Coordinates of N, CA and C in Angstrom, one line a residue:
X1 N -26.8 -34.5 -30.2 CA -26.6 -33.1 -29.8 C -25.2 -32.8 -29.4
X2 N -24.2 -32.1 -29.7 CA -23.4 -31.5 -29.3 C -22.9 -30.5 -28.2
X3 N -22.1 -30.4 -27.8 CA -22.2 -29.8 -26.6 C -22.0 -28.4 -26.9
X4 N -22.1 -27.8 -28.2 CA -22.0 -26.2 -28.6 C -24.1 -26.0 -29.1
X5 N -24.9 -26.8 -28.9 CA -26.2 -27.3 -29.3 C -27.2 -27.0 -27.6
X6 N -25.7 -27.7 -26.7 CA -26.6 -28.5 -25.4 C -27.1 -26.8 -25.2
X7 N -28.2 -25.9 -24.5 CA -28.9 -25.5 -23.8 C -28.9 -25.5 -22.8
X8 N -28.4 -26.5 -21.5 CA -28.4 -26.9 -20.1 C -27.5 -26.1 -19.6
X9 N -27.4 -26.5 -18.4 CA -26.0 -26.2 -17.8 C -24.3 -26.7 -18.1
X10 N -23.5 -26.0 -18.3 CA -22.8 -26.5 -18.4 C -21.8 -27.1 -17.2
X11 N -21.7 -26.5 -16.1 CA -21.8 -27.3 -15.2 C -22.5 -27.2 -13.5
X12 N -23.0 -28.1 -13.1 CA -24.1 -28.1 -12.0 C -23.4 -29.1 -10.9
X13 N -23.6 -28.2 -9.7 CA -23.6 -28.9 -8.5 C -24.7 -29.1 -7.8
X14 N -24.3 -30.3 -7.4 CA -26.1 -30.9 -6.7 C -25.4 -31.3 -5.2
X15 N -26.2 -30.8 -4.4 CA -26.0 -31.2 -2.9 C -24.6 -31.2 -2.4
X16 N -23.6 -30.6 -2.7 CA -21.8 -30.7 -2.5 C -22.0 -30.1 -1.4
X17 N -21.0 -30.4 -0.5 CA -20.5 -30.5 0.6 C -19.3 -30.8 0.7
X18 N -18.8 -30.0 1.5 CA -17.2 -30.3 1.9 C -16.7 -30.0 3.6
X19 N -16.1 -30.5 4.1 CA -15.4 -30.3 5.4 C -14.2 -30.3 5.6
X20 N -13.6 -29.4 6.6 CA -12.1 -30.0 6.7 C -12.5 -30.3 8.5
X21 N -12.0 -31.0 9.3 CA -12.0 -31.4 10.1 C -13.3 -31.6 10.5
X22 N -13.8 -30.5 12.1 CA -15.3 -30.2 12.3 C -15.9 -29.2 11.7
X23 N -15.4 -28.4 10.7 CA -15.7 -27.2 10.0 C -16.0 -27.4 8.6
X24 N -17.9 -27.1 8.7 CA -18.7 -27.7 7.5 C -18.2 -26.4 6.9
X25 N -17.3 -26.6 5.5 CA -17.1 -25.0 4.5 C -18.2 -25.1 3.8
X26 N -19.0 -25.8 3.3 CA -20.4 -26.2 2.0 C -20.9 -27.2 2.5
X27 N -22.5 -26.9 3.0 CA -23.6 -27.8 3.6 C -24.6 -27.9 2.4
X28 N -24.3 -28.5 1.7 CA -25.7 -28.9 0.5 C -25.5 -27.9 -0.6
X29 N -24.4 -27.3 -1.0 CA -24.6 -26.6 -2.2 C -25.0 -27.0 -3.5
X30 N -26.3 -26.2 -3.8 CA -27.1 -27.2 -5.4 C -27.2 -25.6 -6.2
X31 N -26.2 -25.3 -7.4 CA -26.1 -24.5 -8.5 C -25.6 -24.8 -10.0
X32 N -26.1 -24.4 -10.6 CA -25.4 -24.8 -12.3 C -25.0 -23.1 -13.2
X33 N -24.2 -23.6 -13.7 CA -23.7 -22.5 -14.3 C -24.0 -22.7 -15.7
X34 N -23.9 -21.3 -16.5 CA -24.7 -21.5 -18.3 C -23.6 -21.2 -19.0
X35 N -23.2 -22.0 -20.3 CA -21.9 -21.3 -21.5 C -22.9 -19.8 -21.6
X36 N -21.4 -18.8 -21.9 CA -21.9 -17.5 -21.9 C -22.1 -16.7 -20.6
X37 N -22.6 -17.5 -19.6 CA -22.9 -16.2 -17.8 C -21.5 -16.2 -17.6
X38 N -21.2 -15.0 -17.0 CA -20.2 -14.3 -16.1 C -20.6 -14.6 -14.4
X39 N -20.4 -15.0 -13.8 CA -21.0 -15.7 -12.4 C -20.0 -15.1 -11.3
X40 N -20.5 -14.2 -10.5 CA -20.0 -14.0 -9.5 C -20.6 -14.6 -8.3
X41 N -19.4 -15.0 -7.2 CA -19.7 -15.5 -6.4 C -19.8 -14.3 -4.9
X42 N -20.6 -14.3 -4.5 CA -20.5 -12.7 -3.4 C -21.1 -13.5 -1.6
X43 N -20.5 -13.0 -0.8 CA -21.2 -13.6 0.3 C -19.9 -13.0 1.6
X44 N -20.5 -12.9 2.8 CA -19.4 -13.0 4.0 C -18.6 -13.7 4.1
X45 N -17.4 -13.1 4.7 CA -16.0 -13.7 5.1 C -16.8 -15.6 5.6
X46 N -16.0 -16.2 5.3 CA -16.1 -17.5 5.7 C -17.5 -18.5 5.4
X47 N -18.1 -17.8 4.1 CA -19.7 -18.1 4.2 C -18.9 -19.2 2.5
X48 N -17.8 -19.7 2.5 CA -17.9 -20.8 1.3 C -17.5 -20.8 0.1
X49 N -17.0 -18.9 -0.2 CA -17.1 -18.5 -2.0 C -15.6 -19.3 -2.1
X50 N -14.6 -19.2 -1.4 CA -13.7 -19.7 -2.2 C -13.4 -21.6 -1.8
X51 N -13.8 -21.9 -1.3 CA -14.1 -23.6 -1.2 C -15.0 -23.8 -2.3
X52 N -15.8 -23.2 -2.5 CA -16.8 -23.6 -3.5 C -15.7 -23.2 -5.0
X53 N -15.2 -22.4 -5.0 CA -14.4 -22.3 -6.1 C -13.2 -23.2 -6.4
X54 N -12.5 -23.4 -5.2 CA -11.4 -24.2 -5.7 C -11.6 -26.3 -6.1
X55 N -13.3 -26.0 -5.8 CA -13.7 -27.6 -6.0 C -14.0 -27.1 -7.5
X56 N -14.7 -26.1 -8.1 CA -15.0 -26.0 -9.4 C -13.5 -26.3 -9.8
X57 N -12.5 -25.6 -9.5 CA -11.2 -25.9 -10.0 C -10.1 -26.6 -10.0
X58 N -10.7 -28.0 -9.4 CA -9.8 -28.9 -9.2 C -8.9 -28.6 -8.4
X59 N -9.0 -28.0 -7.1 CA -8.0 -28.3 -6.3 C -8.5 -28.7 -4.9
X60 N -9.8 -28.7 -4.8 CA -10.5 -29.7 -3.8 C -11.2 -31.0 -4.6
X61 N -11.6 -31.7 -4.0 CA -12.9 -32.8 -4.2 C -13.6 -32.2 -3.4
X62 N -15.0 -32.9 -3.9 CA -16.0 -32.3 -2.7 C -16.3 -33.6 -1.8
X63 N -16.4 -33.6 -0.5 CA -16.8 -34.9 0.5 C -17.9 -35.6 0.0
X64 N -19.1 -35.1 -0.4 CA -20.2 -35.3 -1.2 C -20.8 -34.8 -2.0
X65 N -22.4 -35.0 -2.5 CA -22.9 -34.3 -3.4 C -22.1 -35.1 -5.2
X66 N -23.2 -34.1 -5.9 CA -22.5 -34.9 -7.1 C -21.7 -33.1 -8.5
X67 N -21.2 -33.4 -9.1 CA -20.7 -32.4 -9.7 C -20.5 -32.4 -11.2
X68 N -21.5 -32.2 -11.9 CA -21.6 -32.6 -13.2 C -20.9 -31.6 -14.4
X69 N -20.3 -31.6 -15.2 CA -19.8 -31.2 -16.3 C -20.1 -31.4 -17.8
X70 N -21.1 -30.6 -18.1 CA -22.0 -30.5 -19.4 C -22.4 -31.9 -19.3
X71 N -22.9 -32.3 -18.5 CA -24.2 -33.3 -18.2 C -23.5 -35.0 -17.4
X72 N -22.3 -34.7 -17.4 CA -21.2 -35.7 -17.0 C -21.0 -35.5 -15.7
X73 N -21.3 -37.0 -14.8 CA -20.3 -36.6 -13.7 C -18.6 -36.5 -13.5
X74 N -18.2 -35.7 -13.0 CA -16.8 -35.4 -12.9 C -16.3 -34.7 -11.8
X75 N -15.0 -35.4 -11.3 CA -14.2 -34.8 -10.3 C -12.9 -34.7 -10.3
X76 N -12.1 -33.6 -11.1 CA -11.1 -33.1 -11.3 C -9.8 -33.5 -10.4
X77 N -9.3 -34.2 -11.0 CA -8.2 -34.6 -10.1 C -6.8 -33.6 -9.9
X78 N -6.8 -32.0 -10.0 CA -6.1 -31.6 -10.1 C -6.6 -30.1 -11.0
X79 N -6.2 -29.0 -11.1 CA -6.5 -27.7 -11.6 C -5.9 -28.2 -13.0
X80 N -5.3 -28.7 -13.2 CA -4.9 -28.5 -14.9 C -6.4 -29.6 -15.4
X81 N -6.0 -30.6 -15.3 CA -8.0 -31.1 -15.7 C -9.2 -30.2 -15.9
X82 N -9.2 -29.1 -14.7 CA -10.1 -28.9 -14.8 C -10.0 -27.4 -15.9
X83 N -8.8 -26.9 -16.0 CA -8.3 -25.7 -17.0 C -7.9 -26.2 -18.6
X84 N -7.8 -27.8 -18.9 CA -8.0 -28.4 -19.7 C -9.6 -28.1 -20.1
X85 N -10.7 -28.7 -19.4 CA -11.5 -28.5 -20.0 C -12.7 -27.7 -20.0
X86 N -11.8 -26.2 -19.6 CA -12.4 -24.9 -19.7 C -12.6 -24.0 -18.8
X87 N -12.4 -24.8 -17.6 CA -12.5 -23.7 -16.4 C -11.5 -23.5 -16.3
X88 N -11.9 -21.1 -15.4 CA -10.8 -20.4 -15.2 C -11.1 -19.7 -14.5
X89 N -10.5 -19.4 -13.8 CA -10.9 -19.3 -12.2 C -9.8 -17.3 -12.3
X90 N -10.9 -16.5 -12.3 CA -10.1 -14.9 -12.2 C -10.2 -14.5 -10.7
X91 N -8.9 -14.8 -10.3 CA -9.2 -14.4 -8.5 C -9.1 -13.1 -8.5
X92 N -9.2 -12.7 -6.9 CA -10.2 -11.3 -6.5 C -8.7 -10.7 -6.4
X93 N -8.9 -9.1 -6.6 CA -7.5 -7.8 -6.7 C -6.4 -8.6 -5.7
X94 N -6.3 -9.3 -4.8 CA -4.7 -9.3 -4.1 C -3.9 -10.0 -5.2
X95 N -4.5 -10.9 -6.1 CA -3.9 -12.3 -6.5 C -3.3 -11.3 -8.1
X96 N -3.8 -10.2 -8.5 CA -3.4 -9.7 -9.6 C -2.2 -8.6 -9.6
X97 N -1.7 -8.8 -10.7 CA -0.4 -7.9 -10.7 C -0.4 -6.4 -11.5
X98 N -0.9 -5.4 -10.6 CA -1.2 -4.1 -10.9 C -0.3 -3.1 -12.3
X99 N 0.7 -3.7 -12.3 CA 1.4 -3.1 -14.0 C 1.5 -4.3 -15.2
X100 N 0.4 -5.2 -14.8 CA 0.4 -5.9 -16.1 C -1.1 -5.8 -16.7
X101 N -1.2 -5.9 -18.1 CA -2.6 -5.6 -18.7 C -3.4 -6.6 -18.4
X102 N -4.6 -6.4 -18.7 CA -5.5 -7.7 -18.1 C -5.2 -9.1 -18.9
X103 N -5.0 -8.6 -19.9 CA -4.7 -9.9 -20.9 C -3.4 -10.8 -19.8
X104 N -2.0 -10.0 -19.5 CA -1.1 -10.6 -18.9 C -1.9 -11.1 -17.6
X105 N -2.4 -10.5 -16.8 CA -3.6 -11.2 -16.3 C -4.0 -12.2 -15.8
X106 N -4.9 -12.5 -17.1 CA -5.2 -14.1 -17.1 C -4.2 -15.0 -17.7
X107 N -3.3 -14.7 -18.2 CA -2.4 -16.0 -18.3 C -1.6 -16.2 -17.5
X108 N -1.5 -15.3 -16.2 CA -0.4 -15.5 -15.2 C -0.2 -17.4 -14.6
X109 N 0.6 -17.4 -14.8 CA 1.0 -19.5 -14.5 C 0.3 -20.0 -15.7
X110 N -0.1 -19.7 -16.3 CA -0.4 -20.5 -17.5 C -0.1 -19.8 -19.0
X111 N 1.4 -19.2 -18.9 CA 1.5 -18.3 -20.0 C 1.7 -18.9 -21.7
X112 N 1.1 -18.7 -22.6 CA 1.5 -19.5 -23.9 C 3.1 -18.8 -24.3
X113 N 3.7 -20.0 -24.7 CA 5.2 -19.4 -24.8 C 5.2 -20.4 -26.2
X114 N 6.2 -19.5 -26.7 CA 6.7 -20.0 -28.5 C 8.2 -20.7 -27.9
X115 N 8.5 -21.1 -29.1 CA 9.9 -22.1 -28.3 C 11.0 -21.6 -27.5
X116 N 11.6 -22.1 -26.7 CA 12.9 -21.8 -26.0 C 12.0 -21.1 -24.3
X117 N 10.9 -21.4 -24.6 CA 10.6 -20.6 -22.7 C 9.9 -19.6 -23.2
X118 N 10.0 -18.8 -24.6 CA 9.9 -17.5 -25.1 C 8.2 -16.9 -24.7
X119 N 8.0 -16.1 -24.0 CA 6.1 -15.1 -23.6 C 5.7 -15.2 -25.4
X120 N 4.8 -15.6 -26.1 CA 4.3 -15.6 -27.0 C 2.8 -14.4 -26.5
X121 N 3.6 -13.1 -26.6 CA 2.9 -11.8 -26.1 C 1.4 -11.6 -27.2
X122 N 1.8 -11.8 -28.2 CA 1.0 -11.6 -29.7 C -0.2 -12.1 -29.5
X123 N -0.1 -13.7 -29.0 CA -0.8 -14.9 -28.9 C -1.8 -14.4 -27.7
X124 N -1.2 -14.2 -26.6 CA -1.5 -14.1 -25.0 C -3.1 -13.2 -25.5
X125 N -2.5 -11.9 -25.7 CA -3.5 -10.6 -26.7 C -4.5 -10.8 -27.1
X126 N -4.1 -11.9 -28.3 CA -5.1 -12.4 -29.4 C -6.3 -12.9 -28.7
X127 N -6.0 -13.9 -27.7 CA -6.7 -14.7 -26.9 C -7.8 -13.7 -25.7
X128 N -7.3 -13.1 -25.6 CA -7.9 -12.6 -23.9 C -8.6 -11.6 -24.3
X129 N -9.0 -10.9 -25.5 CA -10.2 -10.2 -25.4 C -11.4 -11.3 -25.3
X130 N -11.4 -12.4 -25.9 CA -12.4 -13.3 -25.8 C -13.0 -12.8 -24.2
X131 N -12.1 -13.1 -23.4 CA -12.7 -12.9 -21.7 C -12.3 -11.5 -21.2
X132 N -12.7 -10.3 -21.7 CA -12.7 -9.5 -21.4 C -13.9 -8.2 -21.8
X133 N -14.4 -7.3 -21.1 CA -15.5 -6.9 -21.4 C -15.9 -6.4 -22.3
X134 N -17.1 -6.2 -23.3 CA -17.4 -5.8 -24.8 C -17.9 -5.6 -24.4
X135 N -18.6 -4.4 -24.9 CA -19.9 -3.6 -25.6 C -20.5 -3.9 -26.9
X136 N -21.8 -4.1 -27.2 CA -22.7 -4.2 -28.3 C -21.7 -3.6 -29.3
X137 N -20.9 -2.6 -29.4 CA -20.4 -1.6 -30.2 C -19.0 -1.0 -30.5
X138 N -18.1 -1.8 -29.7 CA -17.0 -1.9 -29.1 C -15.9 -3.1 -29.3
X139 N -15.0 -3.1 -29.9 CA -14.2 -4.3 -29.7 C -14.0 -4.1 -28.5
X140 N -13.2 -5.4 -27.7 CA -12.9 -5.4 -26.2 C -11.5 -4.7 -25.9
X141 N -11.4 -4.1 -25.1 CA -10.0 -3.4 -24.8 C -9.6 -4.2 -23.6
X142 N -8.4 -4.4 -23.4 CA -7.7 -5.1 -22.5 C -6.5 -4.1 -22.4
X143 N -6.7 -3.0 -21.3 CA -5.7 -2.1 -20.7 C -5.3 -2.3 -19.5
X144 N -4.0 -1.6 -18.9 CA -3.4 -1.7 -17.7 C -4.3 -2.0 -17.0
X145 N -4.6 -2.5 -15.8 CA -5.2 -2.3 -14.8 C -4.8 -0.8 -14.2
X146 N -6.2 0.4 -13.4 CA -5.6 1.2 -13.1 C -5.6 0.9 -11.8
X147 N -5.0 1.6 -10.3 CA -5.1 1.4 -9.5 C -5.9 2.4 -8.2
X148 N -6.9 2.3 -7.7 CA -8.0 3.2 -7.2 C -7.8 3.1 -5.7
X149 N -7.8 4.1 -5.1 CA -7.8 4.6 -3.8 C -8.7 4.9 -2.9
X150 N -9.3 3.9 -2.2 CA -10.3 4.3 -1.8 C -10.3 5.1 -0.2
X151 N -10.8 5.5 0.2 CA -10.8 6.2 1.9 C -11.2 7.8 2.1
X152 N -11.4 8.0 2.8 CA -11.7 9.1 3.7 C -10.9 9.9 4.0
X153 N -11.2 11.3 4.1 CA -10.2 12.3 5.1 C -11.1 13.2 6.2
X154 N -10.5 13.3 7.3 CA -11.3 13.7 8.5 C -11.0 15.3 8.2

């Protein structure tokens, strides 16, 4: 079976846990993610989403628990490992740059460049509707980000 075949998870955490000092950030976290879901992580200030994320992404280990990768255990020694083999981590509005399209976006620190250093813009394009939203009926558009104002007037 191949792993465009496998059905399972493609990757699952079983019982992970992590600490920094006396501060449990993830007490037994057990979830798997599926090729194809969009997975948001949602919860209170300090309740784990982004510890739990930067172990998916190789920039923590977890203390315990085990962490499997299309059916493999694995523990990312580093974010490029783990952006080698397919995870991509889209952080929340502070981390994004409001006059660039989404496509610029997601390749921010990881931009594909043609020789001499050069933004291979064409390329970047070509790639990033893949991860960007479609409709049944719609090719994917990848436009500016706009920027929305939220609040009140008394």
């Amino acid at each position: 079976m191949t792993a465009q075949e496998n059905t399972g998870p493609i990757v699952e955490l079983v019982n992970v846990k992590k600490r920094f000092g006396q501060v449990n950030a993830l007490r037994g976290v057990t979830c798997d993610f599926h090729r194809g879901e969009v997975t948001a992580l949602v919860g209170d200030n300090g309740a784990g989403k982004s510890t739990l994320t930067k172990i998916l992404c190789g920039v923590y280990p977890p203390d315990e628990g085990r962490f499997l990768f299309d059916g493999v255990d694995r523990h990312w020694s580093n974010p490029v490992e783990a952006r080698e083999a397919g995870i991509e981590t889209v952080y929340q509005d502070l981390a994004l740059v409001e006059s660039m399209s989404i496509a610029r976006n997601f390749f921010l620190a990881k931009e594909i460049k043609k020789g001499f250093g050069i933004l291979d813009h064409q390329k970047m394009a070509a790639d990033a509707p893949r991860g960007c939203p479609r409709s049944r009926h719609q090719p994917a558009r990848c436009e500016p980000r706009r920027a929305v104002s939220i609040g009140w007037s008394a």
